[in-house]
Short mmCIF file of C-alpha atoms in Angstrom, two decimals:
data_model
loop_
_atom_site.label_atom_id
_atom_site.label_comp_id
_atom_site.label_asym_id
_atom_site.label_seq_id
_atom_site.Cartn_x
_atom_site.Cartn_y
_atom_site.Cartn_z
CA UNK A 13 36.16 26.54 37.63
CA UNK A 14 32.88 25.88 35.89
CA UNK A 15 30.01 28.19 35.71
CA UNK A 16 26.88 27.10 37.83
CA UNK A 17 23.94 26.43 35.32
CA UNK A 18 20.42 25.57 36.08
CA UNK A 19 19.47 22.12 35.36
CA UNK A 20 16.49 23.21 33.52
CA UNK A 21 17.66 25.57 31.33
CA UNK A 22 20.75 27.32 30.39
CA UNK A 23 20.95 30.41 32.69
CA UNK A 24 24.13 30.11 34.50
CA UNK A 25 25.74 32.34 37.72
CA UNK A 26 26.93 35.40 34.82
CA UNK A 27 22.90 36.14 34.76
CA UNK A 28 21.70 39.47 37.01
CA UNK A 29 19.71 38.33 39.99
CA UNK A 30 19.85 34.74 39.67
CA UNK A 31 19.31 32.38 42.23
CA UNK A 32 18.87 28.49 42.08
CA UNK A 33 16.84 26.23 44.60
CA UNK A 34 17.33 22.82 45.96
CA UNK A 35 17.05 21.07 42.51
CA UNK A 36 19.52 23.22 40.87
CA UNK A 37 16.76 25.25 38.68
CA UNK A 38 16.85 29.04 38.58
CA UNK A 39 14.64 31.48 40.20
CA UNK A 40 13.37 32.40 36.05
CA UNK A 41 12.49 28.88 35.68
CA UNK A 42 10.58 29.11 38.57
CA UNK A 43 8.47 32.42 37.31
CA UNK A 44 8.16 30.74 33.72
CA UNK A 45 6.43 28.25 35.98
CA UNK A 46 4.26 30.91 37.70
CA UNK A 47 3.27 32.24 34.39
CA UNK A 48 2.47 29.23 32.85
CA UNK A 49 -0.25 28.65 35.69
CA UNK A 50 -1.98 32.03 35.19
CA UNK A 51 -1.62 31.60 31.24
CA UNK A 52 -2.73 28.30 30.69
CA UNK A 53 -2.79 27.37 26.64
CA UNK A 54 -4.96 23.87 25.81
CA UNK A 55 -8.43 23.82 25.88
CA UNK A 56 -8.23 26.48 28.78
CA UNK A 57 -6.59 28.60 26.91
CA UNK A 58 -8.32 28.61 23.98
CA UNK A 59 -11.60 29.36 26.26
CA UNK A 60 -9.62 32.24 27.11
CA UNK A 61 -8.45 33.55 23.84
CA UNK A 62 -11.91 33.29 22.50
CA UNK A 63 -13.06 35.85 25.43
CA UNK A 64 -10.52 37.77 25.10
CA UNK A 65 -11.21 38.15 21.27
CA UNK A 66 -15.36 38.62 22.22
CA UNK A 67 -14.06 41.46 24.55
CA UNK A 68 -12.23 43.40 21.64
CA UNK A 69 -15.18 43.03 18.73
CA UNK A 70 -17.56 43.80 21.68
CA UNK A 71 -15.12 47.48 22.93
CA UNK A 72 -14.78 48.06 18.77
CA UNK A 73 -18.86 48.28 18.01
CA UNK A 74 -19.01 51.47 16.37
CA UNK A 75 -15.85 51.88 15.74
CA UNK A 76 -13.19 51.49 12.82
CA UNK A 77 -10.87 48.81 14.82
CA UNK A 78 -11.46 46.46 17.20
CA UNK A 79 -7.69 46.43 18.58
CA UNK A 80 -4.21 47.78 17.38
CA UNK A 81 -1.14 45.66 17.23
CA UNK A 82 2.62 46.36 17.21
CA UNK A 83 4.63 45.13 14.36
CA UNK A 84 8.03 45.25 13.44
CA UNK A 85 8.22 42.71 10.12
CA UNK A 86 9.27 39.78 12.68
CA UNK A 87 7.96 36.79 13.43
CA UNK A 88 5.72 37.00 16.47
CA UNK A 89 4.43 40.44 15.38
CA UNK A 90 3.16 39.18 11.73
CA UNK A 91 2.02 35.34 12.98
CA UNK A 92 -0.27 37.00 15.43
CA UNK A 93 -1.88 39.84 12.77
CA UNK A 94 -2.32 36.57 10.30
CA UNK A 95 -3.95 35.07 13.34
CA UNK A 96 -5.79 37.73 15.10
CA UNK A 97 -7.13 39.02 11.26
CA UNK A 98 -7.50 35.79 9.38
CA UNK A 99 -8.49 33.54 12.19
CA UNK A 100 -10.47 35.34 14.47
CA UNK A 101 -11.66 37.92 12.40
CA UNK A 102 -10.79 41.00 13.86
CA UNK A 103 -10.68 44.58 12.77
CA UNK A 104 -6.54 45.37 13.03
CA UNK A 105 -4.66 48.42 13.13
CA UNK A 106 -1.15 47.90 12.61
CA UNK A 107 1.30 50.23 14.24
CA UNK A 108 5.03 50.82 13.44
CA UNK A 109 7.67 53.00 14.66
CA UNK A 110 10.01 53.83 11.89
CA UNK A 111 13.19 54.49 13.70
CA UNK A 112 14.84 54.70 10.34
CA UNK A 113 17.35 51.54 10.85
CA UNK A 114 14.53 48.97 9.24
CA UNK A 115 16.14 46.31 7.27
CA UNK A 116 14.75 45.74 3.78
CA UNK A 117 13.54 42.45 4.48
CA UNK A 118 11.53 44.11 7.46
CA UNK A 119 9.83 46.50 5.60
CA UNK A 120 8.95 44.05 2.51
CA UNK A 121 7.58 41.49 5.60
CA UNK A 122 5.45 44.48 6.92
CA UNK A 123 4.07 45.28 4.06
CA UNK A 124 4.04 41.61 2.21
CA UNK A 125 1.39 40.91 5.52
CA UNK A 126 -0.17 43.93 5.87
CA UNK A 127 -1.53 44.40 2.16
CA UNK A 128 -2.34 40.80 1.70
CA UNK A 129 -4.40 40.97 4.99
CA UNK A 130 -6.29 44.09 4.48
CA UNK A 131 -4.89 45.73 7.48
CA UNK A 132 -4.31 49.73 7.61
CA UNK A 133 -1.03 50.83 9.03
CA UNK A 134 -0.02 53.75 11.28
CA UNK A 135 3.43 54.53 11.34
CA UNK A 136 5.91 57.18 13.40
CA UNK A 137 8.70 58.13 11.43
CA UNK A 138 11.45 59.69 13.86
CA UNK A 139 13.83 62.27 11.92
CA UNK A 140 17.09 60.29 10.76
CA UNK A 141 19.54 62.56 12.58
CA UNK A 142 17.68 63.25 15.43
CA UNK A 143 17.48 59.12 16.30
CA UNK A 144 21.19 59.10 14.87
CA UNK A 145 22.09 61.35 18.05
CA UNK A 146 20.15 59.61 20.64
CA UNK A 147 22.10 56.34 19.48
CA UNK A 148 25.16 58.66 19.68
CA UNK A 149 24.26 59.74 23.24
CA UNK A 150 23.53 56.36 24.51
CA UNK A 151 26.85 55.50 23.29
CA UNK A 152 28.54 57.84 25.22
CA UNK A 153 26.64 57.26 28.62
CA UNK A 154 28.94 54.17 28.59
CA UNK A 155 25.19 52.20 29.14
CA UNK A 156 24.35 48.62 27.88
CA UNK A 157 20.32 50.14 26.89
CA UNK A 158 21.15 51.54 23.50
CA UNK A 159 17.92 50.17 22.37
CA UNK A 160 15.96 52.40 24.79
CA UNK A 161 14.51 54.59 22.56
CA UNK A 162 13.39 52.14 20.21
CA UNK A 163 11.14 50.56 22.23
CA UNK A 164 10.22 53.22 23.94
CA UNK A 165 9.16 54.62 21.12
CA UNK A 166 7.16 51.93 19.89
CA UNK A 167 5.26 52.10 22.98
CA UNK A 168 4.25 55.45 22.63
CA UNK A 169 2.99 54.84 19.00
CA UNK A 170 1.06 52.28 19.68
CA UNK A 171 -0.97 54.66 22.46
CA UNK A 172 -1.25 57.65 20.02
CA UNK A 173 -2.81 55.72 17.84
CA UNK A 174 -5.05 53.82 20.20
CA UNK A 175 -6.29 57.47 21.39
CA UNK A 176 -6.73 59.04 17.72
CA UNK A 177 -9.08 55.97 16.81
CA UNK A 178 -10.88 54.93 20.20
CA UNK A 179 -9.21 52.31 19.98
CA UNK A 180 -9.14 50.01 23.57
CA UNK A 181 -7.30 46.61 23.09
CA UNK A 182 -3.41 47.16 22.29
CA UNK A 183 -2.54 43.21 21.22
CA UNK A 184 1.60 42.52 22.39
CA UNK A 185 3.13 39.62 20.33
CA UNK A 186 5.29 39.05 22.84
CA UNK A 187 5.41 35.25 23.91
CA UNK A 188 7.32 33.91 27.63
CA UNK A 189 7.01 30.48 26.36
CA UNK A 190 9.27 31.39 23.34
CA UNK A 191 11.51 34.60 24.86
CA UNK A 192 11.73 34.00 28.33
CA UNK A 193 11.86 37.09 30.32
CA UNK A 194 14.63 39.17 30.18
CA UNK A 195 16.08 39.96 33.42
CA UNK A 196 16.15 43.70 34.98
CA UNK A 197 20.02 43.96 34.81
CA UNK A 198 20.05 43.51 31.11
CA UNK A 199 17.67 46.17 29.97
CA UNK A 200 16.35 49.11 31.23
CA UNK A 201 14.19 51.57 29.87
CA UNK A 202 11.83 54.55 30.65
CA UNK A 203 10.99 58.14 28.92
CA UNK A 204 13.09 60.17 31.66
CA UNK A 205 15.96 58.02 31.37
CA UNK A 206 15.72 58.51 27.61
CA UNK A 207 15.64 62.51 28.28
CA UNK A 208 18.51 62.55 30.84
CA UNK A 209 21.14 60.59 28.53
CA UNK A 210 20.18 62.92 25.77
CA UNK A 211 20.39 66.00 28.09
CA UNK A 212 23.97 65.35 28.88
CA UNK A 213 25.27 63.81 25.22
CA UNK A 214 23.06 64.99 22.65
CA UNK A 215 23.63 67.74 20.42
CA UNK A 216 20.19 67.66 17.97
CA UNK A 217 17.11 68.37 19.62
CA UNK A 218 14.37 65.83 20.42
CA UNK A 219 11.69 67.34 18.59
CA UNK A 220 10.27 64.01 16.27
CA UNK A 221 10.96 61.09 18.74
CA UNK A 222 8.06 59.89 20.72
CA UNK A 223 9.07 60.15 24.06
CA UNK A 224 6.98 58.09 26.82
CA UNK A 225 6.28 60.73 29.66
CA UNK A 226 5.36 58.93 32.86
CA UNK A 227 2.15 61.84 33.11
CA UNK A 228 1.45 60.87 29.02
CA UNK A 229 1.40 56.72 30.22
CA UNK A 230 -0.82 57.51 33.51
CA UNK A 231 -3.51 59.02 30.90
CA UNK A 232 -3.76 56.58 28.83
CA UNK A 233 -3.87 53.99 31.22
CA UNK A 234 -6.29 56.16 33.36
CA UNK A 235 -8.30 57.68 31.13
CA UNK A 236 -8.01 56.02 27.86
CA UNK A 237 -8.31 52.74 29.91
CA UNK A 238 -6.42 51.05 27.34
CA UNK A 239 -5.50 47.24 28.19
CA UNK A 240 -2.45 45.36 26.85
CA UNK A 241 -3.20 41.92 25.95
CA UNK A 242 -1.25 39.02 24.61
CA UNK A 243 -2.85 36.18 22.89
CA UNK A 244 0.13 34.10 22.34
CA UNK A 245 0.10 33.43 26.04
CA UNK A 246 -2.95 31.20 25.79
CA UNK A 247 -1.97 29.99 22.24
CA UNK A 248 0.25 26.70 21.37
CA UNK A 249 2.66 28.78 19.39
CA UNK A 250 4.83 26.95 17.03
CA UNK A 251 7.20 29.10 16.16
CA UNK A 252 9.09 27.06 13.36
CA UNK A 253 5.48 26.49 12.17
CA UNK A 254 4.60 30.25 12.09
CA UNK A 255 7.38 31.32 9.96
CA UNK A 256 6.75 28.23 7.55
CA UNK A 257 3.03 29.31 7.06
CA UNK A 258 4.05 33.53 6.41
CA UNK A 259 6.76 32.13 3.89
CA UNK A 260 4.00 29.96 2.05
CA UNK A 261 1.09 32.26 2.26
CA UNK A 262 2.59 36.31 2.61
CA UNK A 263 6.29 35.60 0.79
CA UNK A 264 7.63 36.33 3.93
CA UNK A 265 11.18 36.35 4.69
CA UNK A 266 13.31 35.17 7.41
CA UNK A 267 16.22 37.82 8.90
CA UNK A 268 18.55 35.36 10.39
CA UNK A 269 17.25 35.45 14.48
CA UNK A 270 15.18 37.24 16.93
CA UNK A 271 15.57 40.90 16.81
CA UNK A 272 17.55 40.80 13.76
CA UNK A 273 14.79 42.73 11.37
CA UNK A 274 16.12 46.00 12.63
CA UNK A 275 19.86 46.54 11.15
CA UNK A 276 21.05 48.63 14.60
CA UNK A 277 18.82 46.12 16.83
CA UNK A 278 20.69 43.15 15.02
CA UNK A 279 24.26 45.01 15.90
CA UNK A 280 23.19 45.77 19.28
CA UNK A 281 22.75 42.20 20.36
CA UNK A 282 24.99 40.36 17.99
CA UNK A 283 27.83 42.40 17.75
CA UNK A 284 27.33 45.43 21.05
CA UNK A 285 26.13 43.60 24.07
CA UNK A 286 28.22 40.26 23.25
CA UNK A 287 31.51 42.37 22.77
CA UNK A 288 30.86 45.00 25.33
CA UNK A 289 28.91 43.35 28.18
CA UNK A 290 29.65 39.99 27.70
CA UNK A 291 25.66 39.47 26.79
CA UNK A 292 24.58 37.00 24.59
CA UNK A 293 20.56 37.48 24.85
CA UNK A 294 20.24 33.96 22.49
CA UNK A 295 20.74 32.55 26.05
CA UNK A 296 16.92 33.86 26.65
CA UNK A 297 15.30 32.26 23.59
CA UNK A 298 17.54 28.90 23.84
CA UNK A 299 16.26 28.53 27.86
CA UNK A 300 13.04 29.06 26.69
CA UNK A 301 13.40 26.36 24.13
CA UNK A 302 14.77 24.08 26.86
CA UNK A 303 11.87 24.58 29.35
CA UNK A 304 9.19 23.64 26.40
CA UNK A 305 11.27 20.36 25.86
CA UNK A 306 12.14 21.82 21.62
CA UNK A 307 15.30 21.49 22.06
CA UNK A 308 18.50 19.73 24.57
CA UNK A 309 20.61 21.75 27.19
CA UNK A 310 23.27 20.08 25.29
CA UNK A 311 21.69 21.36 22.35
CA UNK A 312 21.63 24.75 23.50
CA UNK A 313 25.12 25.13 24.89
CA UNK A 314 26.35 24.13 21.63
CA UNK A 315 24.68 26.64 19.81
CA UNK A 316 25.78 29.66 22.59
CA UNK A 317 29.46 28.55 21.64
CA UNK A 318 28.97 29.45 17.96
CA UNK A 319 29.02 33.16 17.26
CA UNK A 320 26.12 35.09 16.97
CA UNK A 321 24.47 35.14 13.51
CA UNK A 322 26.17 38.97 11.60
CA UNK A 323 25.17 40.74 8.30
CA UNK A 324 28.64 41.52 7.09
CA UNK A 325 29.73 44.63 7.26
CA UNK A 326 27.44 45.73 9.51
CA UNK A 327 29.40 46.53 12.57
CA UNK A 328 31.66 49.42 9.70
CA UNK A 329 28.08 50.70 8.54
CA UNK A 330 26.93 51.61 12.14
CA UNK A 331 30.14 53.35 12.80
CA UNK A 332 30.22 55.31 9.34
CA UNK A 333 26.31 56.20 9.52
CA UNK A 334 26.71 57.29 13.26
CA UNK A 335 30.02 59.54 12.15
CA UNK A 336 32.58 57.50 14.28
CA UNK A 337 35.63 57.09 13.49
CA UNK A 338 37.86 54.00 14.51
CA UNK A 339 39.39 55.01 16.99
CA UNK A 340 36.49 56.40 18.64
CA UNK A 341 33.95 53.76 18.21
CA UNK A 342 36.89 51.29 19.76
CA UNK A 343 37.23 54.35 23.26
CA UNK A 344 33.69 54.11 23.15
CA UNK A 345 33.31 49.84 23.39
CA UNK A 346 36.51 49.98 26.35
CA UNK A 347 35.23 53.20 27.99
CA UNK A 348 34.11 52.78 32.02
CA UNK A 349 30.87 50.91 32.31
CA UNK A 350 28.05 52.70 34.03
CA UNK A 351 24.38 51.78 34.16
CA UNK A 352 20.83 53.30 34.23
CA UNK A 353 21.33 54.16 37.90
CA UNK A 354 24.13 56.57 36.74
CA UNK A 355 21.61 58.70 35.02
CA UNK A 356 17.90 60.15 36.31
CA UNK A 357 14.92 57.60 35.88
CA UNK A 358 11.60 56.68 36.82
CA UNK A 359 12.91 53.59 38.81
CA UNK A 360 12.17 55.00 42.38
CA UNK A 361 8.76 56.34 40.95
CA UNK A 362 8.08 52.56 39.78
CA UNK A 363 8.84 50.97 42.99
CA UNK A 364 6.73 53.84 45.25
CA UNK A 365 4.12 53.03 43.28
CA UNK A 366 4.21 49.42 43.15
CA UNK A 367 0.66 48.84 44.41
CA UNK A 368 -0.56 51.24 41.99
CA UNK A 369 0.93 49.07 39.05
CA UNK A 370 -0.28 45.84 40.98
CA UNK A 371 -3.62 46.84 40.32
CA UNK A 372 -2.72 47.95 36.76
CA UNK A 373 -1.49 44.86 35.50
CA UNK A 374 -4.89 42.91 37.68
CA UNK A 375 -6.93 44.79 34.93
CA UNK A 376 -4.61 44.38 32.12
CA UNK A 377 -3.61 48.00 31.83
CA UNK A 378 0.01 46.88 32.12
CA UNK A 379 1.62 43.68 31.57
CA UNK A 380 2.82 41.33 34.71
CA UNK A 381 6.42 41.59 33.34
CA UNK A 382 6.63 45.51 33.66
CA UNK A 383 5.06 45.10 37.11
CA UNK A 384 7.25 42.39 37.98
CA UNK A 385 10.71 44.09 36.83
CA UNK A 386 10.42 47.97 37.09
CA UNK A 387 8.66 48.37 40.63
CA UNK A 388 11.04 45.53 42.22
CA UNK A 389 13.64 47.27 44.81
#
């Protein structure tokens, strides 16, 4: 029996909370939609960038920075300093959490940009064993989030920086138009979810790791008024074009795919979820090239049947730098499933205060996707 697949995109029944309407196009189509409306790029959009960059230089007078940005030695994250910095002329911070699993080529990229553009950099470096446990731990909660803590903890370094500098505008290069948006069932993450799993697996102590503490996020958003932007929603992003002009003009290098820069993010979705969960998160990126009209369904599904792009020898490094053994790391990829819900979170926090967040992402304190995911029942 064939799988039911939107006629728009890829997204078929296997997806978490899918639905499809009259036409045969899925409920995610249909927010992409939503979000193209309140992000329009073009001429609007442009108007819109350009106040959004007047906004920053106007909350940085006086100050060192104008805005911090994430980066990770990607693509999105080192297009969008080039842009931001060389384009628009802003005053960057770069932030970086160094969960000690950067690839080579990620650091070089980072760094490549960084001291070409001028651009200071404020990095988190979590103790090697201590992150080596939480992987350990997340392992063992038989959960498909082992990349939690990663972006957790990227979250929380870009606010401690943001609040050591006076800092106001934290610049996401995150991009719908190119990722999609992940559904809830896939990924979950929060700081007492994070502190829970470790609770009940870990053995070092959490003393380096930047947790995000829902009291620590409430400040900052409160009190530190801090607003999360995202240019690339009112930009025509290219992104074949972006990594074409880094090559030429930083000597950056391509890693092979999204989220491959980081060598246990690149196992976690090309080796982890797709053997474990049955997950293959290209299926995000590939719908979202669909929807733009870059590339085919038929296009697409023939690139999901190819196997998902490896470093060699990676899956055997993971398992000897994390201490399993064989036979272990096999018990722990056929172990019982459980999920988030299994372990304490701030999900039924989220969804009490939903109209709280509402008005948090209205005045950009919080992005529409956190709102629209973590405070849904």
């Amino acid at each position: 029996m064939e799988k039911h697949i939107c006629t728009r995109c890829i997204y078929d029944e296997t997806v978490p909370n899918i639905s499809f309407d009259g036409e045969g196009v899925c409920n995610y189509c249909r927010q992409i939609d939503g979000l193209e409306q309140e992000y329009p790029t073009g001429v609007e959009g442009a108007a819109r960038l350009q106040k959004l960059v007047d906004d920053m230089k106007a909350a940085g007078r006086g100050k060192k920075y104008d805005a911090i940005i994430g980066v990770s030695g990607g693509c999105d994250s080192s297009y969008l300093v080039h842009e931001m910095k060389e384009v628009h002329g802003l005053r960057l911070l770069a932030a970086h959490f160094d969960n000690t699993w950067n690839s080579t080529i990620a650091t070089e990229n980072i760094h490549n940009v960084l001291d070409k553009l001028g651009v200071d950099l404020f990095t988190i470096v979590v103790d090697n064993k201590e992150y080596d446990d939480l992987y350990r731990s997340f392992f063992k909660a038989g959960v498909k989030d082992l990349e939690t803590p990663t972006d957790i903890g990227l979250a929380t370094t870009l606010y401690k920086a943001a609040e050591k500098f006076g800092i106001k505008y934290m610049i996401e290069g995150h991009s719908f138009r190119t990722e999609g948006v992940a559904p809830l069932g896939w990924i979950y993450m929060d700081g007492k979810y994070i502190q829970s799993v470790h609770q009940q697996f870990g053995k070092v102590p959490m003393k380096t790791f930047p947790n995000l503490w829902l009291r620590d996020q409430l400040k900052w958003m409160l009190f530190g008024r801090i607003k999360k932007v995202r240019p690339l929603y009112f930009m025509d992003y290219d992104k074949e074009a972006a990594k074409k002009l880094l090559t030429e003009k930083y000597g950056w290098q391509w890693y092979g795919g999204h989220h491959l820069e980081n060598r246990f993010t690149a196992f976690y979705h090309s080796h982890f979820l797709p053997t474990r969960w049955n997950i293959d998160f290209r299926i995000a990126g590939y719908s979202a090239y669909c929807r733009n009209g870059w590339m085919t369904r038929e296009e697409a599904l023939k690139l999901m049947d190819e196997p998902p792009h490896i470093e060699a020898g990676l899956v055997d490094f993971v398992k000897k730098r994390l201490g399993f053994s064989d036979d272990e790391f096999q018990q722990l990829m056929t172990m019982p499933k459980k999920t988030y819900k299994d372990y304490r979170t701030y999900k039924k926090t989220f969804e009490r205060m939903r109209p709280f967040f509402w008005l948090m992402y209205k005045m950009d304190l919080i992005p529409k996707s956190f709102y629209m995911k973590y405070t849904a029942k």
